[in-house]
Amino acid sequence: MTSSNSPPIASQQEGTFVSELPETKQTNAARKASIALLSLIAVIVFGFWVYQRATHVYTDDARIASRMIEVSAESPGQLVAYPIVQGQLLAEGDLIAQIDSDEAQFILAELSSELQSQLASYRQLLARMEQVEQSTGGRLQAAQSRLQAALASQQGARFDLELKQIEWERAQTLLERKIISEQDWEAARNVQQQADQYMQRTMADVSSARASVMEAKAEQAELDVLAQELLSLEHEQNRVRARISRQQVLVNKLMILAPESGIVDKSFVEKGEYVLPGQRIVLIHNPDKIWVAANIRETEIRHIQLGTRANLQVDGYPDMQLNGEVYEIGGAATSQFSLLPSSNPSGNFTKVTQRIPIKISIEQEGQQLRPGMMVEVALVLE
């Protein structure tokens, strides 16, 4: 039984081996085709990578940057108002914080009252000057006119007296020679005495007119005194106005306003706190004024110039494709700005490729781009 069953078994196994040979050839062919396809894809990818590296400069050491504005208190005091919250969008001039200003307002009101009092005194003194000028001005002019008339009369009286004196002396001579009568001589003497009396009256009139002129001029001198008082009041008013302006500046400093439009990134105080000059109140940035700050290896900086185009990809938004261009290239490596510069006291030296900072312009996308977000940069070489 055993010997009779052996041949079929062998033939059955031989048939099995013969049936498996075509399947092995098909598998090997598929494997070779896959390897060839993968090799082709690898060559294409490697070629694309080489092409990209030859036509682009890549860096992932890049971040979105903006001008961070640190708003501080300029005057000490207690915060009585702090209406902002983190993430709030502010417009230029919006109130950030209000420091208690009651005492400063009281001083400002006191200075304003002092200025009003000085202005009233100034107007009163000015009115007095106008009154004195009107009264003394006409009086001086009248006194000077009277003096001129008295001087003219005195001059006429002097000429007349001299003439009457000559006539009287002549009558005296004629009387001695018995040519005229004593009555005629007395008449000549009376005329001479009358002329002399008139001369004395004109002299008195001149003295009186001169005294009036001097008196009017003395009254006019009061105007000089009043003018000096007026000038002193003007200086005092300017001093008080300067104090008011200074106090107004102090009052304004107690109201902390947004220096420009921006988003509140971080607040450092709370309402009711007592702040000091220079203490940080809030940190803001303008979302419309952003750029990409990138660091380029020094071995590649020679390929980059102002205006070089850049393809940007933000890590936070991988599907967002952005474009920009280089508008600033740093003048020194980033290592030069380190607070703790590296030293080499041991004499051992390891050469490290330095980084040169550049700035790339970028357009804001609905305020999605925030300072500090990581960016991958591909600079197009032309």
PDB file of N, CA, C and O in Angstrom, residues 219-289:
ATOM      1  N   GLU A 219       3.088 166.419  37.234  1.00  0.00           N
ATOM      2  CA  GLU A 219       1.960 165.505  37.116  1.00  0.00           C
ATOM      3  C   GLU A 219       2.193 164.490  35.997  1.00  0.00           C
ATOM      4  O   GLU A 219       1.797 163.326  36.096  1.00  0.00           O
ATOM      5  N   GLN A 220       2.849 164.969  34.920  1.00  0.00           N
ATOM      6  CA  GLN A 220       3.186 164.048  33.827  1.00  0.00           C
ATOM      7  C   GLN A 220       4.171 162.976  34.298  1.00  0.00           C
ATOM      8  O   GLN A 220       4.153 161.840  33.812  1.00  0.00           O
ATOM      9  N   ALA A 221       5.049 163.322  35.229  1.00  0.00           N
ATOM     10  CA  ALA A 221       6.010 162.347  35.736  1.00  0.00           C
ATOM     11  C   ALA A 221       5.314 161.187  36.436  1.00  0.00           C
ATOM     12  O   ALA A 221       5.855 160.076  36.517  1.00  0.00           O
ATOM     13  N   GLU A 222       4.108 161.440  36.946  1.00  0.00           N
ATOM     14  CA  GLU A 222       3.353 160.359  37.576  1.00  0.00           C
ATOM     15  C   GLU A 222       3.034 159.255  36.567  1.00  0.00           C
ATOM     16  O   GLU A 222       2.925 158.077  36.935  1.00  0.00           O
ATOM     17  N   LEU A 223       2.913 159.664  35.296  1.00  0.00           N
ATOM     18  CA  LEU A 223       2.662 158.663  34.258  1.00  0.00           C
ATOM     19  C   LEU A 223       3.823 157.684  34.148  1.00  0.00           C
ATOM     20  O   LEU A 223       3.624 156.494  33.909  1.00  0.00           O
ATOM     21  N   ASP A 224       5.044 158.179  34.330  1.00  0.00           N
ATOM     22  CA  ASP A 224       6.203 157.286  34.281  1.00  0.00           C
ATOM     23  C   ASP A 224       6.158 156.278  35.421  1.00  0.00           C
ATOM     24  O   ASP A 224       6.472 155.093  35.241  1.00  0.00           O
ATOM     25  N   VAL A 225       5.762 156.757  36.599  1.00  0.00           N
ATOM     26  CA  VAL A 225       5.650 155.851  37.743  1.00  0.00           C
ATOM     27  C   VAL A 225       4.571 154.803  37.491  1.00  0.00           C
ATOM     28  O   VAL A 225       4.761 153.599  37.740  1.00  0.00           O
ATOM     29  N   LEU A 226       3.431 155.271  36.974  1.00  0.00           N
ATOM     30  CA  LEU A 226       2.346 154.339  36.666  1.00  0.00           C
ATOM     31  C   LEU A 226       2.753 153.356  35.577  1.00  0.00           C
ATOM     32  O   LEU A 226       2.358 152.180  35.609  1.00  0.00           O
ATOM     33  N   ALA A 227       3.533 153.839  34.603  1.00  0.00           N
ATOM     34  CA  ALA A 227       3.998 152.950  33.530  1.00  0.00           C
ATOM     35  C   ALA A 227       4.903 151.859  34.085  1.00  0.00           C
ATOM     36  O   ALA A 227       4.837 150.699  33.663  1.00  0.00           O
ATOM     37  N   GLN A 228       5.773 152.202  35.053  1.00  0.00           N
ATOM     38  CA  GLN A 228       6.624 151.196  35.675  1.00  0.00           C
ATOM     39  C   GLN A 228       5.800 150.178  36.463  1.00  0.00           C
ATOM     40  O   GLN A 228       6.090 148.972  36.426  1.00  0.00           O
ATOM     41  N   GLU A 229       4.756 150.670  37.155  1.00  0.00           N
ATOM     42  CA  GLU A 229       3.878 149.743  37.869  1.00  0.00           C
ATOM     43  C   GLU A 229       3.154 148.830  36.890  1.00  0.00           C
ATOM     44  O   GLU A 229       2.958 147.627  37.154  1.00  0.00           O
ATOM     45  N   LEU A 230       2.754 149.397  35.748  1.00  0.00           N
ATOM     46  CA  LEU A 230       2.069 148.605  34.731  1.00  0.00           C
ATOM     47  C   LEU A 230       3.003 147.524  34.174  1.00  0.00           C
ATOM     48  O   LEU A 230       2.586 146.368  33.984  1.00  0.00           O
ATOM     49  N   LEU A 231       4.262 147.891  33.943  1.00  0.00           N
ATOM     50  CA  LEU A 231       5.229 146.920  33.443  1.00  0.00           C
ATOM     51  C   LEU A 231       5.477 145.815  34.467  1.00  0.00           C
ATOM     52  O   LEU A 231       5.602 144.630  34.115  1.00  0.00           O
ATOM     53  N   SER A 232       5.521 146.190  35.737  1.00  0.00           N
ATOM     54  CA  SER A 232       5.714 145.191  36.789  1.00  0.00           C
ATOM     55  C   SER A 232       4.538 144.218  36.839  1.00  0.00           C
ATOM     56  O   SER A 232       4.724 143.003  37.002  1.00  0.00           O
ATOM     57  N   LEU A 233       3.329 144.744  36.663  1.00  0.00           N
ATOM     58  CA  LEU A 233       2.147 143.873  36.638  1.00  0.00           C
ATOM     59  C   LEU A 233       2.182 142.928  35.441  1.00  0.00           C
ATOM     60  O   LEU A 233       1.777 141.766  35.544  1.00  0.00           O
ATOM     61  N   GLU A 234       2.652 143.425  34.303  1.00  0.00           N
ATOM     62  CA  GLU A 234       2.752 142.565  33.119  1.00  0.00           C
ATOM     63  C   GLU A 234       3.717 141.409  33.372  1.00  0.00           C
ATOM     64  O   GLU A 234       3.433 140.256  33.008  1.00  0.00           O
ATOM     65  N   HIS A 235       4.860 141.702  33.987  1.00  0.00           N
ATOM     66  CA  HIS A 235       5.815 140.641  34.299  1.00  0.00           C
ATOM     67  C   HIS A 235       5.211 139.631  35.280  1.00  0.00           C
ATOM     68  O   HIS A 235       5.414 138.412  35.150  1.00  0.00           O
ATOM     69  N   GLU A 236       4.473 140.138  36.244  1.00  0.00           N
ATOM     70  CA  GLU A 236       3.853 139.242  37.214  1.00  0.00           C
ATOM     71  C   GLU A 236       2.798 138.363  36.552  1.00  0.00           C
ATOM     72  O   GLU A 236       2.673 137.170  36.862  1.00  0.00           O
ATOM     73  N   GLN A 237       2.044 138.958  35.620  1.00  0.00           N
ATOM     74  CA  GLN A 237       1.053 138.167  34.895  1.00  0.00           C
ATOM     75  C   GLN A 237       1.722 137.067  34.068  1.00  0.00           C
ATOM     76  O   GLN A 237       1.239 135.930  34.018  1.00  0.00           O
ATOM     77  N   ASN A 238       2.832 137.396  33.416  1.00  0.00           N
ATOM     78  CA  ASN A 238       3.551 136.394  32.630  1.00  0.00           C
ATOM     79  C   ASN A 238       4.078 135.267  33.521  1.00  0.00           C
ATOM     80  O   ASN A 238       4.073 134.094  33.126  1.00  0.00           O
ATOM     81  N   ARG A 239       4.525 135.646  34.722  1.00  0.00           N
ATOM     82  CA  ARG A 239       5.010 134.628  35.650  1.00  0.00           C
ATOM     83  C   ARG A 239       3.878 133.689  36.054  1.00  0.00           C
ATOM     84  O   ARG A 239       4.049 132.459  36.089  1.00  0.00           O
ATOM     85  N   VAL A 240       2.711 134.259  36.359  1.00  0.00           N
ATOM     86  CA  VAL A 240       1.575 133.427  36.763  1.00  0.00           C
ATOM     87  C   VAL A 240       1.096 132.580  35.584  1.00  0.00           C
ATOM     88  O   VAL A 240       0.732 131.406  35.754  1.00  0.00           O
ATOM     89  N   ARG A 241       1.107 133.157  34.381  1.00  0.00           N
ATOM     90  CA  ARG A 241       0.713 132.364  33.207  1.00  0.00           C
ATOM     91  C   ARG A 241       1.655 131.184  33.002  1.00  0.00           C
ATOM     92  O   ARG A 241       1.217 130.083  32.636  1.00  0.00           O
ATOM     93  N   ALA A 242       2.942 131.415  33.219  1.00  0.00           N
ATOM     94  CA  ALA A 242       3.906 130.319  33.096  1.00  0.00           C
ATOM     95  C   ALA A 242       3.632 129.232  34.138  1.00  0.00           C
ATOM     96  O   ALA A 242       3.712 128.035  33.837  1.00  0.00           O
ATOM     97  N   ARG A 243       3.290 129.650  35.351  1.00  0.00           N
ATOM     98  CA  ARG A 243       2.967 128.673  36.391  1.00  0.00           C
ATOM     99  C   ARG A 243       1.697 127.904  36.035  1.00  0.00           C
ATOM    100  O   ARG A 243       1.603 126.694  36.280  1.00  0.00           O
ATOM    101  N   ILE A 244       0.732 128.607  35.436  1.00  0.00           N
ATOM    102  CA  ILE A 244      -0.506 127.938  35.013  1.00  0.00           C
ATOM    103  C   ILE A 244      -0.206 126.920  33.924  1.00  0.00           C
ATOM    104  O   ILE A 244      -0.722 125.793  33.939  1.00  0.00           O
ATOM    105  N   SER A 245       0.642 127.311  32.963  1.00  0.00           N
ATOM    106  CA  SER A 245       0.992 126.379  31.883  1.00  0.00           C
ATOM    107  C   SER A 245       1.703 125.155  32.431  1.00  0.00           C
ATOM    108  O   SER A 245       1.428 124.016  32.034  1.00  0.00           O
ATOM    109  N   ARG A 246       2.616 125.394  33.362  1.00  0.00           N
ATOM    110  CA  ARG A 246       3.337 124.265  33.965  1.00  0.00           C
ATOM    111  C   ARG A 246       2.387 123.366  34.739  1.00  0.00           C
ATOM    112  O   ARG A 246       2.467 122.139  34.662  1.00  0.00           O
ATOM    113  N   GLN A 247       1.473 123.973  35.489  1.00  0.00           N
ATOM    114  CA  GLN A 247       0.523 123.175  36.253  1.00  0.00           C
ATOM    115  C   GLN A 247      -0.421 122.419  35.335  1.00  0.00           C
ATOM    116  O   GLN A 247      -0.806 121.281  35.624  1.00  0.00           O
ATOM    117  N   GLN A 248      -0.783 123.038  34.199  1.00  0.00           N
ATOM    118  CA  GLN A 248      -1.643 122.354  33.242  1.00  0.00           C
ATOM    119  C   GLN A 248      -0.933 121.135  32.661  1.00  0.00           C
ATOM    120  O   GLN A 248      -1.554 120.089  32.430  1.00  0.00           O
ATOM    121  N   VAL A 249       0.385 121.284  32.422  1.00  0.00           N
ATOM    122  CA  VAL A 249       1.169 120.128  31.942  1.00  0.00           C
ATOM    123  C   VAL A 249       1.144 119.012  32.984  1.00  0.00           C
ATOM    124  O   VAL A 249       0.986 117.827  32.643  1.00  0.00           O
ATOM    125  N   LEU A 250       1.290 119.377  34.257  1.00  0.00           N
ATOM    126  CA  LEU A 250       1.258 118.366  35.314  1.00  0.00           C
ATOM    127  C   LEU A 250      -0.106 117.680  35.383  1.00  0.00           C
ATOM    128  O   LEU A 250      -0.192 116.467  35.583  1.00  0.00           O
ATOM    129  N   VAL A 251      -1.174 118.463  35.191  1.00  0.00           N
ATOM    130  CA  VAL A 251      -2.523 117.884  35.196  1.00  0.00           C
ATOM    131  C   VAL A 251      -2.690 116.935  34.019  1.00  0.00           C
ATOM    132  O   VAL A 251      -3.261 115.839  34.148  1.00  0.00           O
ATOM    133  N   ASN A 252      -2.185 117.340  32.856  1.00  0.00           N
ATOM    134  CA  ASN A 252      -2.300 116.482  31.674  1.00  0.00           C
ATOM    135  C   ASN A 252      -1.520 115.187  31.842  1.00  0.00           C
ATOM    136  O   ASN A 252      -1.930 114.131  31.342  1.00  0.00           O
ATOM    137  N   LYS A 253      -0.376 115.269  32.536  1.00  0.00           N
ATOM    138  CA  LYS A 253       0.425 114.060  32.738  1.00  0.00           C
ATOM    139  C   LYS A 253      -0.278 113.065  33.650  1.00  0.00           C
ATOM    140  O   LYS A 253       0.050 111.873  33.636  1.00  0.00           O
ATOM    141  N   LEU A 254      -1.220 113.535  34.445  1.00  0.00           N
ATOM    142  CA  LEU A 254      -1.968 112.629  35.307  1.00  0.00           C
ATOM    143  C   LEU A 254      -2.997 111.827  34.518  1.00  0.00           C
ATOM    144  O   LEU A 254      -3.543 110.853  35.032  1.00  0.00           O
ATOM    145  N   MET A 255      -3.259 112.255  33.286  1.00  0.00           N
ATOM    146  CA  MET A 255      -4.153 111.509  32.399  1.00  0.00           C
ATOM    147  C   MET A 255      -3.279 110.805  31.357  1.00  0.00           C
ATOM    148  O   MET A 255      -2.725 111.442  30.467  1.00  0.00           O
ATOM    149  N   ILE A 256      -3.145 109.501  31.463  1.00  0.00           N
ATOM    150  CA  ILE A 256      -2.267 108.727  30.586  1.00  0.00           C
ATOM    151  C   ILE A 256      -3.071 108.280  29.372  1.00  0.00           C
ATOM    152  O   ILE A 256      -4.057 107.535  29.509  1.00  0.00           O
ATOM    153  N   LEU A 257      -2.655 108.764  28.195  1.00  0.00           N
ATOM    154  CA  LEU A 257      -3.370 108.485  26.952  1.00  0.00           C
ATOM    155  C   LEU A 257      -2.521 107.609  26.043  1.00  0.00           C
ATOM    156  O   LEU A 257      -1.297 107.561  26.159  1.00  0.00           O
ATOM    157  N   ALA A 258      -3.197 106.930  25.120  1.00  0.00           N
ATOM    158  CA  ALA A 258      -2.498 106.074  24.162  1.00  0.00           C
ATOM    159  C   ALA A 258      -1.704 106.941  23.191  1.00  0.00           C
ATOM    160  O   ALA A 258      -2.273 107.838  22.562  1.00  0.00           O
ATOM    161  N   PRO A 259      -0.395 106.712  23.059  1.00  0.00           N
ATOM    162  CA  PRO A 259       0.409 107.544  22.153  1.00  0.00           C
ATOM    163  C   PRO A 259       0.079 107.311  20.691  1.00  0.00           C
ATOM    164  O   PRO A 259       0.315 108.173  19.863  1.00  0.00           O
ATOM    165  N   GLU A 260      -0.453 106.137  20.357  1.00  0.00           N
ATOM    166  CA  GLU A 260      -0.873 105.841  18.996  1.00  0.00           C
ATOM    167  C   GLU A 260      -1.816 104.645  19.040  1.00  0.00           C
ATOM    168  O   GLU A 260      -2.016 104.035  20.085  1.00  0.00           O
ATOM    169  N   SER A 261      -2.406 104.317  17.900  1.00  0.00           N
ATOM    170  CA  SER A 261      -3.313 103.177  17.851  1.00  0.00           C
ATOM    171  C   SER A 261      -2.538 101.896  18.122  1.00  0.00           C
ATOM    172  O   SER A 261      -1.399 101.736  17.689  1.00  0.00           O
ATOM    173  N   GLY A 262      -3.172 100.960  18.819  1.00  0.00           N
ATOM    174  CA  GLY A 262      -2.484  99.715  19.122  1.00  0.00           C
ATOM    175  C   GLY A 262      -3.343  98.769  19.946  1.00  0.00           C
ATOM    176  O   GLY A 262      -4.462  99.100  20.357  1.00  0.00           O
ATOM    177  N   ILE A 263      -2.798  97.587  20.153  1.00  0.00           N
ATOM    178  CA  ILE A 263      -3.455  96.542  20.943  1.00  0.00           C
ATOM    179  C   ILE A 263      -2.747  96.428  22.288  1.00  0.00           C
ATOM    180  O   ILE A 263      -1.512  96.468  22.358  1.00  0.00           O
ATOM    181  N   VAL A 264      -3.519  96.283  23.335  1.00  0.00           N
ATOM    182  CA  VAL A 264      -2.957  96.112  24.676  1.00  0.00           C
ATOM    183  C   VAL A 264      -2.403  94.698  24.775  1.00  0.00           C
ATOM    184  O   VAL A 264      -3.146  93.711  24.728  1.00  0.00           O
ATOM    185  N   ASP A 265      -1.086  94.590  24.898  1.00  0.00           N
ATOM    186  CA  ASP A 265      -0.446  93.284  25.003  1.00  0.00           C
ATOM    187  C   ASP A 265      -0.349  92.809  26.448  1.00  0.00           C
ATOM    188  O   ASP A 265      -0.526  91.618  26.720  1.00  0.00           O
ATOM    189  N   LYS A 266      -0.074  93.732  27.356  1.00  0.00           N
ATOM    190  CA  LYS A 266       0.065  93.339  28.768  1.00  0.00           C
ATOM    191  C   LYS A 266      -0.123  94.561  29.645  1.00  0.00           C
ATOM    192  O   LYS A 266       0.361  95.640  29.319  1.00  0.00           O
ATOM    193  N   SER A 267      -0.851  94.379  30.729  1.00  0.00           N
ATOM    194  CA  SER A 267      -1.015  95.438  31.718  1.00  0.00           C
ATOM    195  C   SER A 267      -0.258  95.052  32.973  1.00  0.00           C
ATOM    196  O   SER A 267      -0.165  93.868  33.320  1.00  0.00           O
ATOM    197  N   PHE A 268       0.277  96.062  33.664  1.00  0.00           N
ATOM    198  CA  PHE A 268       1.153  95.816  34.807  1.00  0.00           C
ATOM    199  C   PHE A 268       0.597  96.354  36.123  1.00  0.00           C
ATOM    200  O   PHE A 268       1.233  96.163  37.160  1.00  0.00           O
ATOM    201  N   VAL A 269      -0.529  97.050  36.096  1.00  0.00           N
ATOM    202  CA  VAL A 269      -1.071  97.636  37.321  1.00  0.00           C
ATOM    203  C   VAL A 269      -2.569  97.352  37.388  1.00  0.00           C
ATOM    204  O   VAL A 269      -3.170  96.837  36.443  1.00  0.00           O
ATOM    205  N   GLU A 270      -3.144  97.708  38.506  1.00  0.00           N
ATOM    206  CA  GLU A 270      -4.583  97.587  38.710  1.00  0.00           C
ATOM    207  C   GLU A 270      -5.118  98.899  39.271  1.00  0.00           C
ATOM    208  O   GLU A 270      -4.370  99.695  39.853  1.00  0.00           O
ATOM    209  N   LYS A 271      -6.392  99.123  39.092  1.00  0.00           N
ATOM    210  CA  LYS A 271      -7.028 100.324  39.622  1.00  0.00           C
ATOM    211  C   LYS A 271      -6.870 100.368  41.140  1.00  0.00           C
ATOM    212  O   LYS A 271      -7.058  99.369  41.828  1.00  0.00           O
ATOM    213  N   GLY A 272      -6.519 101.550  41.655  1.00  0.00           N
ATOM    214  CA  GLY A 272      -6.331 101.728  43.084  1.00  0.00           C
ATOM    215  C   GLY A 272      -4.886 101.676  43.518  1.00  0.00           C
ATOM    216  O   GLY A 272      -4.565 102.069  44.643  1.00  0.00           O
ATOM    217  N   GLU A 273      -3.988 101.204  42.649  1.00  0.00           N
ATOM    218  CA  GLU A 273      -2.576 101.140  43.008  1.00  0.00           C
ATOM    219  C   GLU A 273      -1.968 102.539  42.989  1.00  0.00           C
ATOM    220  O   GLU A 273      -2.427 103.431  42.279  1.00  0.00           O
ATOM    221  N   TYR A 274      -0.902 102.695  43.759  1.00  0.00           N
ATOM    222  CA  TYR A 274      -0.133 103.938  43.775  1.00  0.00           C
ATOM    223  C   TYR A 274       1.073 103.737  42.867  1.00  0.00           C
ATOM    224  O   TYR A 274       1.889 102.837  43.077  1.00  0.00           O
ATOM    225  N   VAL A 275       1.162 104.563  41.836  1.00  0.00           N
ATOM    226  CA  VAL A 275       2.237 104.412  40.855  1.00  0.00           C
ATOM    227  C   VAL A 275       3.265 105.517  41.047  1.00  0.00           C
ATOM    228  O   VAL A 275       2.977 106.576  41.606  1.00  0.00           O
ATOM    229  N   LEU A 276       4.473 105.248  40.578  1.00  0.00           N
ATOM    230  CA  LEU A 276       5.593 106.179  40.681  1.00  0.00           C
ATOM    231  C   LEU A 276       6.050 106.587  39.288  1.00  0.00           C
ATOM    232  O   LEU A 276       5.785 105.880  38.306  1.00  0.00           O
ATOM    233  N   PRO A 277       6.743 107.723  39.167  1.00  0.00           N
ATOM    234  CA  PRO A 277       7.252 108.135  37.856  1.00  0.00           C
ATOM    235  C   PRO A 277       8.164 107.061  37.255  1.00  0.00           C
ATOM    236  O   PRO A 277       9.058 106.544  37.904  1.00  0.00           O
ATOM    237  N   GLY A 278       7.917 106.738  35.995  1.00  0.00           N
ATOM    238  CA  GLY A 278       8.703 105.728  35.303  1.00  0.00           C
ATOM    239  C   GLY A 278       8.166 104.322  35.444  1.00  0.00           C
ATOM    240  O   GLY A 278       8.662 103.407  34.783  1.00  0.00           O
ATOM    241  N   GLN A 279       7.163 104.118  36.294  1.00  0.00           N
ATOM    242  CA  GLN A 279       6.612 102.775  36.461  1.00  0.00           C
ATOM    243  C   GLN A 279       5.799 102.372  35.249  1.00  0.00           C
ATOM    244  O   GLN A 279       5.006 103.144  34.726  1.00  0.00           O
ATOM    245  N   ARG A 280       5.990 101.131  34.777  1.00  0.00           N
ATOM    246  CA  ARG A 280       5.268 100.638  33.612  1.00  0.00           C
ATOM    247  C   ARG A 280       3.782 100.509  33.914  1.00  0.00           C
ATOM    248  O   ARG A 280       3.385  99.990  34.957  1.00  0.00           O
ATOM    249  N   ILE A 281       2.967 100.969  32.958  1.00  0.00           N
ATOM    250  CA  ILE A 281       1.517 100.872  33.097  1.00  0.00           C
ATOM    251  C   ILE A 281       0.964  99.807  32.161  1.00  0.00           C
ATOM    252  O   ILE A 281       0.200  98.939  32.569  1.00  0.00           O
ATOM    253  N   VAL A 282       1.396  99.878  30.899  1.00  0.00           N
ATOM    254  CA  VAL A 282       0.841  98.963  29.904  1.00  0.00           C
ATOM    255  C   VAL A 282       1.832  98.838  28.756  1.00  0.00           C
ATOM    256  O   VAL A 282       2.672  99.721  28.536  1.00  0.00           O
ATOM    257  N   LEU A 283       1.736  97.720  28.033  1.00  0.00           N
ATOM    258  CA  LEU A 283       2.570  97.472  26.858  1.00  0.00           C
ATOM    259  C   LEU A 283       1.651  97.293  25.670  1.00  0.00           C
ATOM    260  O   LEU A 283       0.735  96.451  25.705  1.00  0.00           O
ATOM    261  N   ILE A 284       1.856  98.080  24.606  1.00  0.00           N
ATOM    262  CA  ILE A 284       0.998  98.011  23.431  1.00  0.00           C
ATOM    263  C   ILE A 284       1.850  97.938  22.175  1.00  0.00           C
ATOM    264  O   ILE A 284       3.042  98.246  22.193  1.00  0.00           O
ATOM    265  N   HIS A 285       1.225  97.525  21.089  1.00  0.00           N
ATOM    266  CA  HIS A 285       1.874  97.574  19.782  1.00  0.00           C
ATOM    267  C   HIS A 285       0.819  97.849  18.727  1.00  0.00           C
ATOM    268  O   HIS A 285      -0.367  97.532  18.905  1.00  0.00           O
ATOM    269  N   ASN A 286       1.262  98.443  17.636  1.00  0.00           N
ATOM    270  CA  ASN A 286       0.372  98.751  16.519  1.00  0.00           C
ATOM    271  C   ASN A 286       0.330  97.544  15.594  1.00  0.00           C
ATOM    272  O   ASN A 286       1.341  97.191  14.981  1.00  0.00           O
ATOM    273  N   PRO A 287      -0.828  96.865  15.455  1.00  0.00           N
ATOM    274  CA  PRO A 287      -0.876  95.645  14.640  1.00  0.00           C
ATOM    275  C   PRO A 287      -0.667  95.904  13.150  1.00  0.00           C
ATOM    276  O   PRO A 287      -0.374  94.968  12.407  1.00  0.00           O
ATOM    277  N   ASP A 288      -0.829  97.145  12.722  1.00  0.00           N
ATOM    278  CA  ASP A 288      -0.642  97.454  11.305  1.00  0.00           C
ATOM    279  C   ASP A 288       0.811  97.765  10.964  1.00  0.00           C
ATOM    280  O   ASP A 288       1.142  97.933   9.788  1.00  0.00           O
ATOM    281  N   LYS A 289       1.657  97.868  11.959  1.00  0.00           N
ATOM    282  CA  LYS A 289       3.068  98.166  11.720  1.00  0.00           C
ATOM    283  C   LYS A 289       3.908  96.987  12.205  1.00  0.00           C
ATOM    284  O   LYS A 289       4.474  96.998  13.294  1.00  0.00           O
TER     285      LYS A 289
END
